Amino acid sequence: MSADLNELPELGVAVVGHSFMGAVHSHAWRTVDHVGTPRFRTKRLALAGRDLSRAQAAATQFGWDEGVDDWRTLVARDDVQVVDILTPGDSHAEIAIAALEAGKHVLCEKPLAKTVEEAQRMTRAAQAASARGVRSMVAFNYRQVPALGLAKQLIDAGRLGEVRQVRAVYLQDWIVDPEFPLTWRLQKDRSGAGALGDIGSHIIDAAQFITGQKLTGVSGTVETFVKQRPLEAARTGANTGLGAQASTEFGEVTVDDAAVFFGRGDGGALMTFEATRMALGRKNGMRIEVNGSKGSLAFDFESMNELHFFDGTLPDAENGFRRILATEPEHPGAGNWWPAGHGLGYDHPFVHELQEFLGAIADGRDPSPSFADGLQVQQVLDAVQRSAENDSVYTTI
């Protein structure tokens, strides 16, 4: 860490959106200057929301200087150099493109956009901005988990041999109750997709990231189990979770509750995926297993500090999956924190994400994952949806 944080260049930050991701990103922005080797002294200038009173309440709760009700005022401010976009997917393209064209570095929550066309426009804007030294990044935070970083290192080093199969699931249950209200995540015109886009995008990116293989085609199906839900009641104040209050009126659910699909990687791997928000008893069960010709590995985010590795080159009589506690200083990101054996939590990968983003700005390079990476995931989501609408026919990406 720098001997004197005050000697570092200042970087003004504004976030657009609050609620769950607002709480998480705000915590990361409060923390990033104080771990590892900071590159900037970040200043949390403003938080924007649609409702002024809620934005002001969130700004106070999350540690921002002020709350405003128009993100355009933040894009126009000279003291804002970074715009962090946490809004529903229907506004990502407008905000990101405006911010990039105004010379602001942009971090945008996943999935990148509501549609492929929007993601393409965002990617073109990001590429044009990059030529002017303006950086952009899509927020696939699970890439930043040390155990998954270790998984990638093992695969890249050839420890699994030829990657043959990948199976990835993301299991949640927070909308099992049919009385849970019709929030924006359950409306296609705002979110673009349901479980497929919300959590399916994470396992698509994670599988492609650790294996280095991009999906080339998919066959999928989706299902909406609860067709109608009560409309959401008006909210007041800041909100830090996925909870919501129901009204007495009902509306149609226009996204999937669950999605299942398989695909082929460009290196030949067979990949299977399941994303559901209706798996009763599963809270945040993001899991991935990779099987190769020489070994296998398995990861479960509910035990996020562990990676299980099977080395197929060892004698059968003494072999089995080995539990690796991914908290050593050599493990990606883990050295920023505590002594070995002292595990990390849900919030830490978001800090790692900001470290990558800010490091890229300081180094004059494009961060990873890029908007182009986000576009590629968006194209996979689109192909799954098109397959599901066409009797699950195999659909190229």
Short mmCIF file of C-alpha atoms in Angstrom, two decimals:
data_model
loop_
_atom_site.label_atom_id
_atom_site.label_comp_id
_atom_site.label_asym_id
_atom_site.label_seq_id
_atom_site.Cartn_x
_atom_site.Cartn_y
_atom_site.Cartn_z
CA MET A 1 0.00 0.00 0.00
CA SER A 2 1.12 3.53 -0.71
CA ALA A 3 2.75 5.25 2.24
CA ASP A 4 0.40 8.20 1.84
CA LEU A 5 -2.96 7.80 0.12
CA ASN A 6 -3.20 11.56 -0.20
CA GLU A 7 -0.25 11.54 -2.61
CA LEU A 8 -2.23 9.50 -5.16
CA PRO A 9 -4.22 11.16 -7.97
CA GLU A 10 -7.88 11.71 -7.15
CA LEU A 11 -10.63 9.98 -9.12
CA GLY A 12 -14.23 11.17 -8.76
CA VAL A 13 -16.82 8.38 -8.82
CA ALA A 14 -20.59 8.44 -9.28
CA VAL A 15 -22.99 5.49 -9.20
CA VAL A 16 -26.32 5.26 -11.00
CA GLY A 17 -28.76 3.04 -9.13
CA HIS A 18 -28.90 1.71 -5.59
CA SER A 19 -30.85 -1.14 -3.90
CA PHE A 20 -28.94 -4.47 -3.65
CA MET A 21 -26.08 -3.74 -6.06
CA GLY A 22 -25.88 -0.19 -4.78
CA ALA A 23 -25.09 -1.49 -1.31
CA VAL A 24 -22.49 -3.97 -2.59
CA HIS A 25 -20.72 -1.61 -5.00
CA SER A 26 -20.74 1.21 -2.44
CA HIS A 27 -19.06 -1.08 0.08
CA ALA A 28 -16.43 -1.96 -2.54
CA TRP A 29 -15.78 1.71 -3.37
CA ARG A 30 -15.36 2.48 0.35
CA THR A 31 -12.85 -0.36 0.67
CA VAL A 32 -10.77 -0.37 -2.52
CA ASP A 33 -8.40 2.44 -1.47
CA HIS A 34 -7.35 0.50 1.62
CA VAL A 35 -6.28 -2.92 0.30
CA GLY A 36 -3.52 -4.10 -1.98
CA THR A 37 -1.68 -1.33 -3.80
CA PRO A 38 -4.14 1.48 -4.54
CA ARG A 39 -3.63 3.44 -7.74
CA PHE A 40 -6.00 6.33 -7.00
CA ARG A 41 -7.60 8.14 -4.12
CA THR A 42 -11.25 7.64 -5.03
CA LYS A 43 -13.86 10.17 -4.04
CA ARG A 44 -17.48 9.01 -3.73
CA LEU A 45 -19.23 12.04 -5.14
CA ALA A 46 -22.84 11.16 -5.92
CA LEU A 47 -25.49 8.47 -6.26
CA ALA A 48 -28.32 8.82 -8.77
CA GLY A 49 -31.77 7.25 -8.65
CA ARG A 50 -35.17 7.86 -10.18
CA ASP A 51 -36.71 9.15 -6.95
CA LEU A 52 -34.87 11.99 -5.21
CA SER A 53 -35.83 11.09 -1.65
CA ARG A 54 -34.80 7.44 -2.10
CA ALA A 55 -31.56 8.46 -3.82
CA GLN A 56 -30.71 10.83 -0.98
CA ALA A 57 -31.50 8.17 1.62
CA ALA A 58 -29.30 5.64 -0.22
CA ALA A 59 -26.48 8.16 -0.60
CA THR A 60 -26.52 8.82 3.14
CA GLN A 61 -26.70 5.12 4.03
CA PHE A 62 -24.02 4.00 1.56
CA GLY A 63 -21.55 6.85 2.06
CA TRP A 64 -21.90 9.14 -0.99
CA ASP A 65 -21.66 12.91 -0.81
CA GLU A 66 -25.09 13.49 -2.32
CA GLY A 67 -28.09 11.84 -3.95
CA VAL A 68 -29.60 13.13 -7.21
CA ASP A 69 -32.53 12.12 -9.40
CA ASP A 70 -30.95 12.63 -12.85
CA TRP A 71 -27.90 10.65 -13.95
CA ARG A 72 -27.34 13.12 -16.81
CA THR A 73 -26.16 15.74 -14.35
CA LEU A 74 -23.41 13.36 -13.21
CA VAL A 75 -22.24 12.64 -16.75
CA ALA A 76 -21.95 16.40 -17.34
CA ARG A 77 -19.85 17.07 -14.21
CA ASP A 78 -16.13 17.75 -14.66
CA ASP A 79 -15.28 16.29 -11.24
CA VAL A 80 -16.79 12.89 -12.15
CA GLN A 81 -14.31 10.63 -13.96
CA VAL A 82 -16.01 7.25 -13.34
CA VAL A 83 -19.63 6.21 -13.77
CA ASP A 84 -20.69 2.91 -12.19
CA ILE A 85 -24.00 1.65 -13.65
CA LEU A 86 -26.20 -0.49 -11.36
CA THR A 87 -29.62 0.10 -12.90
CA PRO A 88 -32.01 -2.41 -14.54
CA GLY A 89 -30.88 -3.57 -17.96
CA ASP A 90 -33.23 -1.35 -19.95
CA SER A 91 -31.13 1.74 -19.13
CA HIS A 92 -27.59 0.37 -19.42
CA ALA A 93 -27.07 1.32 -23.07
CA GLU A 94 -28.28 4.90 -22.78
CA ILE A 95 -26.26 5.66 -19.66
CA ALA A 96 -23.08 3.85 -20.70
CA ILE A 97 -22.92 5.35 -24.19
CA ALA A 98 -23.58 8.87 -22.89
CA ALA A 99 -20.93 8.48 -20.19
CA LEU A 100 -18.31 7.07 -22.58
CA GLU A 101 -18.94 9.80 -25.12
CA ALA A 102 -18.50 12.34 -22.31
CA GLY A 103 -15.08 10.85 -21.53
CA LYS A 104 -16.06 8.97 -18.36
CA HIS A 105 -14.66 5.55 -17.51
CA VAL A 106 -17.59 3.12 -17.15
CA LEU A 107 -18.20 0.06 -15.03
CA CYS A 108 -21.53 -1.61 -15.90
CA GLU A 109 -23.36 -4.40 -14.11
CA LYS A 110 -24.19 -7.59 -15.96
CA PRO A 111 -25.80 -8.64 -18.19
CA LEU A 112 -24.38 -5.87 -20.33
CA ALA A 113 -27.68 -4.89 -21.94
CA LYS A 114 -31.27 -5.92 -22.55
CA THR A 115 -30.67 -7.02 -26.15
CA VAL A 116 -27.81 -7.96 -28.46
CA GLU A 117 -28.37 -4.79 -30.49
CA GLU A 118 -27.95 -2.63 -27.39
CA ALA A 119 -24.84 -4.58 -26.36
CA GLN A 120 -23.38 -4.07 -29.85
CA ARG A 121 -23.90 -0.31 -29.62
CA MET A 122 -22.32 -0.24 -26.18
CA THR A 123 -19.33 -2.23 -27.41
CA ARG A 124 -18.80 0.08 -30.38
CA ALA A 125 -18.94 3.07 -28.03
CA ALA A 126 -16.46 1.37 -25.70
CA GLN A 127 -14.03 0.64 -28.53
CA ALA A 128 -14.21 4.22 -29.76
CA ALA A 129 -13.69 5.50 -26.21
CA SER A 130 -10.73 3.17 -25.67
CA ALA A 131 -8.93 4.86 -28.57
CA ARG A 132 -9.24 8.10 -26.55
CA GLY A 133 -7.95 6.48 -23.34
CA VAL A 134 -11.40 5.97 -21.79
CA ARG A 135 -11.90 2.53 -20.20
CA SER A 136 -14.93 0.29 -19.72
CA MET A 137 -15.64 -2.99 -17.96
CA VAL A 138 -18.62 -5.30 -17.40
CA ALA A 139 -19.09 -6.51 -13.83
CA PHE A 140 -18.90 -10.30 -13.83
CA ASN A 141 -17.77 -10.44 -10.22
CA TYR A 142 -17.37 -14.23 -9.94
CA ARG A 143 -14.28 -14.04 -12.14
CA GLN A 144 -12.66 -12.34 -9.16
CA VAL A 145 -13.16 -15.19 -6.67
CA PRO A 146 -9.67 -16.54 -5.79
CA ALA A 147 -10.76 -20.19 -6.08
CA LEU A 148 -12.07 -19.63 -9.62
CA GLY A 149 -8.90 -17.75 -10.50
CA LEU A 150 -6.98 -20.78 -9.28
CA ALA A 151 -9.21 -23.04 -11.38
CA LYS A 152 -8.29 -21.04 -14.46
CA GLN A 153 -4.59 -21.27 -13.61
CA LEU A 154 -4.80 -25.06 -13.26
CA ILE A 155 -6.60 -25.41 -16.60
CA ASP A 156 -4.22 -23.00 -18.35
CA ALA A 157 -1.26 -24.98 -16.98
CA GLY A 158 -2.64 -28.17 -18.52
CA ARG A 159 -3.33 -29.89 -15.20
CA LEU A 160 -6.73 -31.10 -16.48
CA GLY A 161 -5.41 -32.06 -19.91
CA GLU A 162 -8.02 -31.80 -22.66
CA VAL A 163 -11.15 -30.12 -21.28
CA ARG A 164 -14.01 -32.42 -22.23
CA GLN A 165 -17.04 -31.50 -20.15
CA VAL A 166 -18.29 -28.52 -18.14
CA ARG A 167 -21.43 -28.48 -16.01
CA ALA A 168 -22.53 -25.25 -14.39
CA VAL A 169 -25.60 -24.43 -12.33
CA TYR A 170 -26.87 -21.38 -10.50
CA LEU A 171 -29.64 -22.21 -8.03
CA GLN A 172 -31.69 -19.68 -6.04
CA ASP A 173 -35.15 -19.75 -4.45
CA TRP A 174 -36.06 -16.13 -3.71
CA ILE A 175 -39.15 -16.05 -5.96
CA VAL A 176 -40.62 -19.46 -5.05
CA ASP A 177 -43.46 -17.77 -3.14
CA PRO A 178 -46.19 -16.93 -5.73
CA GLU A 179 -47.06 -13.87 -3.64
CA PHE A 180 -43.61 -12.37 -4.21
CA PRO A 181 -44.29 -9.16 -6.16
CA LEU A 182 -43.67 -8.34 -9.82
CA THR A 183 -40.36 -6.50 -9.47
CA TRP A 184 -38.35 -5.24 -12.46
CA ARG A 185 -36.38 -8.50 -12.55
CA LEU A 186 -39.62 -10.25 -13.57
CA GLN A 187 -40.43 -7.85 -16.42
CA LYS A 188 -38.84 -8.50 -19.80
CA ASP A 189 -39.12 -4.88 -20.97
CA ARG A 190 -36.89 -3.84 -18.06
CA SER A 191 -34.59 -6.83 -17.49
CA GLY A 192 -34.45 -8.50 -20.91
CA ALA A 193 -34.62 -12.00 -19.40
CA GLY A 194 -35.28 -13.78 -16.12
CA ALA A 195 -33.07 -16.37 -14.47
CA LEU A 196 -31.39 -16.89 -17.85
CA GLY A 197 -30.00 -13.36 -18.00
CA ASP A 198 -29.79 -12.54 -14.31
CA ILE A 199 -27.83 -15.54 -13.03
CA GLY A 200 -27.33 -17.59 -16.20
CA SER A 201 -25.05 -14.87 -17.53
CA HIS A 202 -22.74 -15.42 -14.53
CA ILE A 203 -22.23 -19.14 -15.14
CA ILE A 204 -21.79 -18.61 -18.88
CA ASP A 205 -19.02 -16.10 -18.23
CA ALA A 206 -17.44 -18.20 -15.47
CA ALA A 207 -17.38 -21.35 -17.61
CA GLN A 208 -15.88 -19.55 -20.58
CA PHE A 209 -13.41 -17.65 -18.41
CA ILE A 210 -11.87 -20.61 -16.59
CA THR A 211 -11.78 -22.96 -19.62
CA GLY A 212 -10.82 -20.38 -22.24
CA GLN A 213 -13.50 -21.84 -24.53
CA LYS A 214 -16.28 -19.76 -26.05
CA LEU A 215 -19.67 -21.30 -26.70
CA THR A 216 -20.38 -21.73 -30.42
CA GLY A 217 -23.93 -23.05 -30.27
CA VAL A 218 -26.65 -23.98 -27.77
CA SER A 219 -29.88 -25.90 -27.36
CA GLY A 220 -32.13 -24.70 -24.56
CA THR A 221 -35.50 -24.46 -22.94
CA VAL A 222 -37.02 -22.01 -20.46
CA GLU A 223 -40.01 -22.15 -18.15
CA THR A 224 -42.15 -19.69 -16.21
CA PHE A 225 -43.81 -21.55 -13.35
CA VAL A 226 -45.68 -18.60 -11.81
CA LYS A 227 -47.45 -16.73 -14.61
CA GLN A 228 -48.93 -13.84 -12.60
CA ARG A 229 -47.79 -12.01 -9.50
CA PRO A 230 -48.99 -9.10 -7.39
CA LEU A 231 -47.67 -5.73 -8.51
CA GLU A 232 -44.96 -4.15 -6.42
CA ALA A 233 -46.01 -1.56 -3.86
CA ALA A 234 -44.26 1.81 -3.80
CA ARG A 235 -40.95 1.79 -1.96
CA THR A 236 -39.57 4.39 0.40
CA GLY A 237 -36.01 4.92 1.57
CA ALA A 238 -32.96 2.88 0.62
CA ASN A 239 -33.25 -0.83 -0.06
CA THR A 240 -30.34 -3.23 0.32
CA GLY A 241 -31.80 -6.61 -0.68
CA LEU A 242 -34.03 -8.48 -3.09
CA GLY A 243 -37.12 -8.02 -0.92
CA ALA A 244 -40.19 -6.08 -2.03
CA GLN A 245 -43.73 -5.39 -0.84
CA ALA A 246 -46.78 -6.57 -2.79
CA SER A 247 -49.89 -4.58 -3.68
CA THR A 248 -53.39 -6.02 -4.22
CA GLU A 249 -53.23 -5.80 -8.04
CA PHE A 250 -51.71 -8.46 -10.28
CA GLY A 251 -49.63 -8.41 -13.47
CA GLU A 252 -48.12 -10.90 -15.93
CA VAL A 253 -44.65 -12.34 -15.43
CA THR A 254 -42.89 -11.88 -18.79
CA VAL A 255 -39.56 -13.62 -18.11
CA ASP A 256 -38.42 -17.16 -17.34
CA ASP A 257 -38.21 -18.59 -13.84
CA ALA A 258 -35.73 -21.26 -14.98
CA ALA A 259 -33.55 -22.05 -17.98
CA VAL A 260 -31.69 -25.22 -18.96
CA PHE A 261 -29.35 -25.52 -21.95
CA PHE A 262 -26.32 -27.26 -23.33
CA GLY A 263 -23.71 -26.10 -25.80
CA ARG A 264 -20.35 -26.71 -27.42
CA GLY A 265 -17.16 -24.81 -26.68
CA ASP A 266 -14.87 -23.75 -29.51
CA GLY A 267 -12.28 -26.16 -28.10
CA GLY A 268 -14.69 -29.08 -28.31
CA ALA A 269 -15.96 -29.21 -24.72
CA LEU A 270 -19.56 -30.24 -24.05
CA MET A 271 -21.09 -27.71 -21.64
CA THR A 272 -24.36 -27.91 -19.71
CA PHE A 273 -26.03 -25.10 -17.77
CA GLU A 274 -29.00 -24.63 -15.45
CA ALA A 275 -30.18 -21.31 -14.01
CA THR A 276 -33.21 -21.14 -11.75
CA ARG A 277 -34.68 -18.89 -9.10
CA MET A 278 -37.15 -21.62 -8.06
CA ALA A 279 -34.84 -24.21 -6.41
CA LEU A 280 -36.37 -24.25 -2.95
CA GLY A 281 -33.68 -24.39 -0.27
CA ARG A 282 -30.89 -23.10 -2.53
CA LYS A 283 -29.89 -19.52 -1.73
CA ASN A 284 -26.88 -18.75 -3.92
CA GLY A 285 -25.81 -22.13 -5.27
CA MET A 286 -23.44 -21.15 -8.06
CA ARG A 287 -21.49 -24.32 -8.93
CA ILE A 288 -19.18 -25.38 -11.72
CA GLU A 289 -17.35 -28.64 -12.47
CA VAL A 290 -14.83 -29.25 -15.23
CA ASN A 291 -13.73 -32.69 -16.37
CA GLY A 292 -10.61 -33.21 -18.47
CA SER A 293 -8.48 -36.04 -19.76
CA LYS A 294 -6.03 -35.72 -16.86
CA GLY A 295 -8.11 -34.31 -14.02
CA SER A 296 -11.22 -32.59 -12.76
CA LEU A 297 -12.10 -29.62 -10.60
CA ALA A 298 -15.24 -28.49 -8.81
CA PHE A 299 -16.32 -25.20 -7.22
CA ASP A 300 -19.37 -24.20 -5.16
CA PHE A 301 -19.80 -20.52 -4.27
CA GLU A 302 -21.58 -21.43 -1.04
CA SER A 303 -18.10 -22.70 -0.02
CA MET A 304 -16.38 -19.96 -1.97
CA ASN A 305 -12.92 -20.30 -0.41
CA GLU A 306 -12.55 -23.91 -1.55
CA LEU A 307 -11.62 -25.55 -4.85
CA HIS A 308 -11.78 -29.33 -5.23
CA PHE A 309 -9.19 -30.81 -7.58
CA PHE A 310 -8.76 -34.39 -8.80
CA ASP A 311 -5.38 -35.22 -10.29
CA GLY A 312 -5.96 -38.15 -12.61
CA THR A 313 -2.23 -38.79 -13.01
CA LEU A 314 -1.90 -40.16 -9.45
CA PRO A 315 -2.33 -43.86 -8.62
CA ASP A 316 -5.95 -44.95 -8.14
CA ALA A 317 -5.19 -46.55 -4.79
CA GLU A 318 -4.33 -43.20 -3.20
CA ASN A 319 -6.38 -40.81 -5.27
CA GLY A 320 -9.48 -38.69 -4.72
CA PHE A 321 -10.70 -35.12 -4.91
CA ARG A 322 -8.39 -32.85 -2.92
CA ARG A 323 -9.78 -29.79 -1.10
CA ILE A 324 -7.67 -26.69 -1.72
CA LEU A 325 -8.28 -23.75 0.60
CA ALA A 326 -7.78 -20.84 -1.81
CA THR A 327 -6.60 -18.30 0.77
CA GLU A 328 -2.84 -18.40 0.20
CA PRO A 329 -1.09 -15.18 -0.87
CA GLU A 330 -0.27 -16.88 -4.19
CA HIS A 331 -3.96 -17.38 -5.03
CA PRO A 332 -5.45 -14.65 -7.29
CA GLY A 333 -6.64 -11.74 -5.15
CA ALA A 334 -6.27 -13.53 -1.81
CA GLY A 335 -2.97 -11.84 -0.97
CA ASN A 336 -4.75 -8.50 -0.64
CA TRP A 337 -6.42 -9.54 2.59
CA TRP A 338 -5.78 -11.72 5.62
CA PRO A 339 -3.29 -14.41 6.68
CA ALA A 340 -3.69 -17.79 4.95
CA GLY A 341 -6.74 -19.70 6.12
CA HIS A 342 -8.80 -16.60 6.88
CA GLY A 343 -11.57 -16.82 4.29
CA LEU A 344 -13.13 -14.14 2.14
CA GLY A 345 -16.84 -13.34 1.72
CA TYR A 346 -19.34 -12.27 -0.93
CA ASP A 347 -18.17 -8.65 -0.93
CA HIS A 348 -14.46 -9.24 -1.54
CA PRO A 349 -14.64 -10.14 -5.27
CA PHE A 350 -16.31 -6.77 -5.89
CA VAL A 351 -13.24 -5.08 -4.43
CA HIS A 352 -11.03 -7.23 -6.68
CA GLU A 353 -13.20 -6.10 -9.59
CA LEU A 354 -12.55 -2.45 -8.76
CA GLN A 355 -8.83 -3.15 -8.39
CA GLU A 356 -8.75 -4.55 -11.93
CA PHE A 357 -10.79 -1.62 -13.23
CA LEU A 358 -8.73 1.08 -11.53
CA GLY A 359 -5.46 -0.67 -12.35
CA ALA A 360 -6.40 -0.69 -16.03
CA ILE A 361 -7.21 3.03 -15.94
CA ALA A 362 -3.86 3.76 -14.28
CA ASP A 363 -1.93 1.52 -16.70
CA GLY A 364 -3.65 2.80 -19.83
CA ARG A 365 -5.02 -0.61 -20.82
CA ASP A 366 -8.48 -2.08 -21.28
CA PRO A 367 -9.75 -3.99 -18.22
CA SER A 368 -11.16 -7.51 -18.25
CA PRO A 369 -13.93 -8.50 -18.72
CA SER A 370 -14.56 -5.93 -21.44
CA PHE A 371 -17.78 -4.78 -23.05
CA ALA A 372 -16.84 -7.11 -25.92
CA ASP A 373 -16.88 -9.98 -23.41
CA GLY A 374 -20.27 -8.80 -22.21
CA LEU A 375 -21.54 -8.71 -25.79
CA GLN A 376 -20.41 -12.29 -26.37
CA VAL A 377 -22.34 -13.46 -23.28
CA GLN A 378 -25.35 -11.46 -24.50
CA GLN A 379 -25.16 -13.34 -27.81
CA VAL A 380 -25.20 -16.65 -25.93
CA LEU A 381 -28.27 -15.55 -23.95
CA ASP A 382 -29.98 -14.53 -27.17
CA ALA A 383 -29.18 -17.87 -28.81
CA VAL A 384 -30.62 -19.79 -25.83
CA GLN A 385 -33.80 -17.71 -26.01
CA ARG A 386 -34.13 -18.25 -29.77
CA SER A 387 -33.56 -21.97 -29.32
CA ALA A 388 -36.22 -22.16 -26.63
CA GLU A 389 -38.70 -20.38 -28.90
CA ASN A 390 -37.97 -22.86 -31.71
CA ASP A 391 -38.51 -26.26 -30.02
CA SER A 392 -34.98 -26.22 -28.54
CA VAL A 393 -33.32 -26.52 -31.95
CA TYR A 394 -29.53 -26.24 -31.81
CA THR A 395 -28.75 -22.59 -32.49
CA THR A 396 -25.37 -21.20 -33.49
CA ILE A 397 -23.94 -18.10 -31.84
#
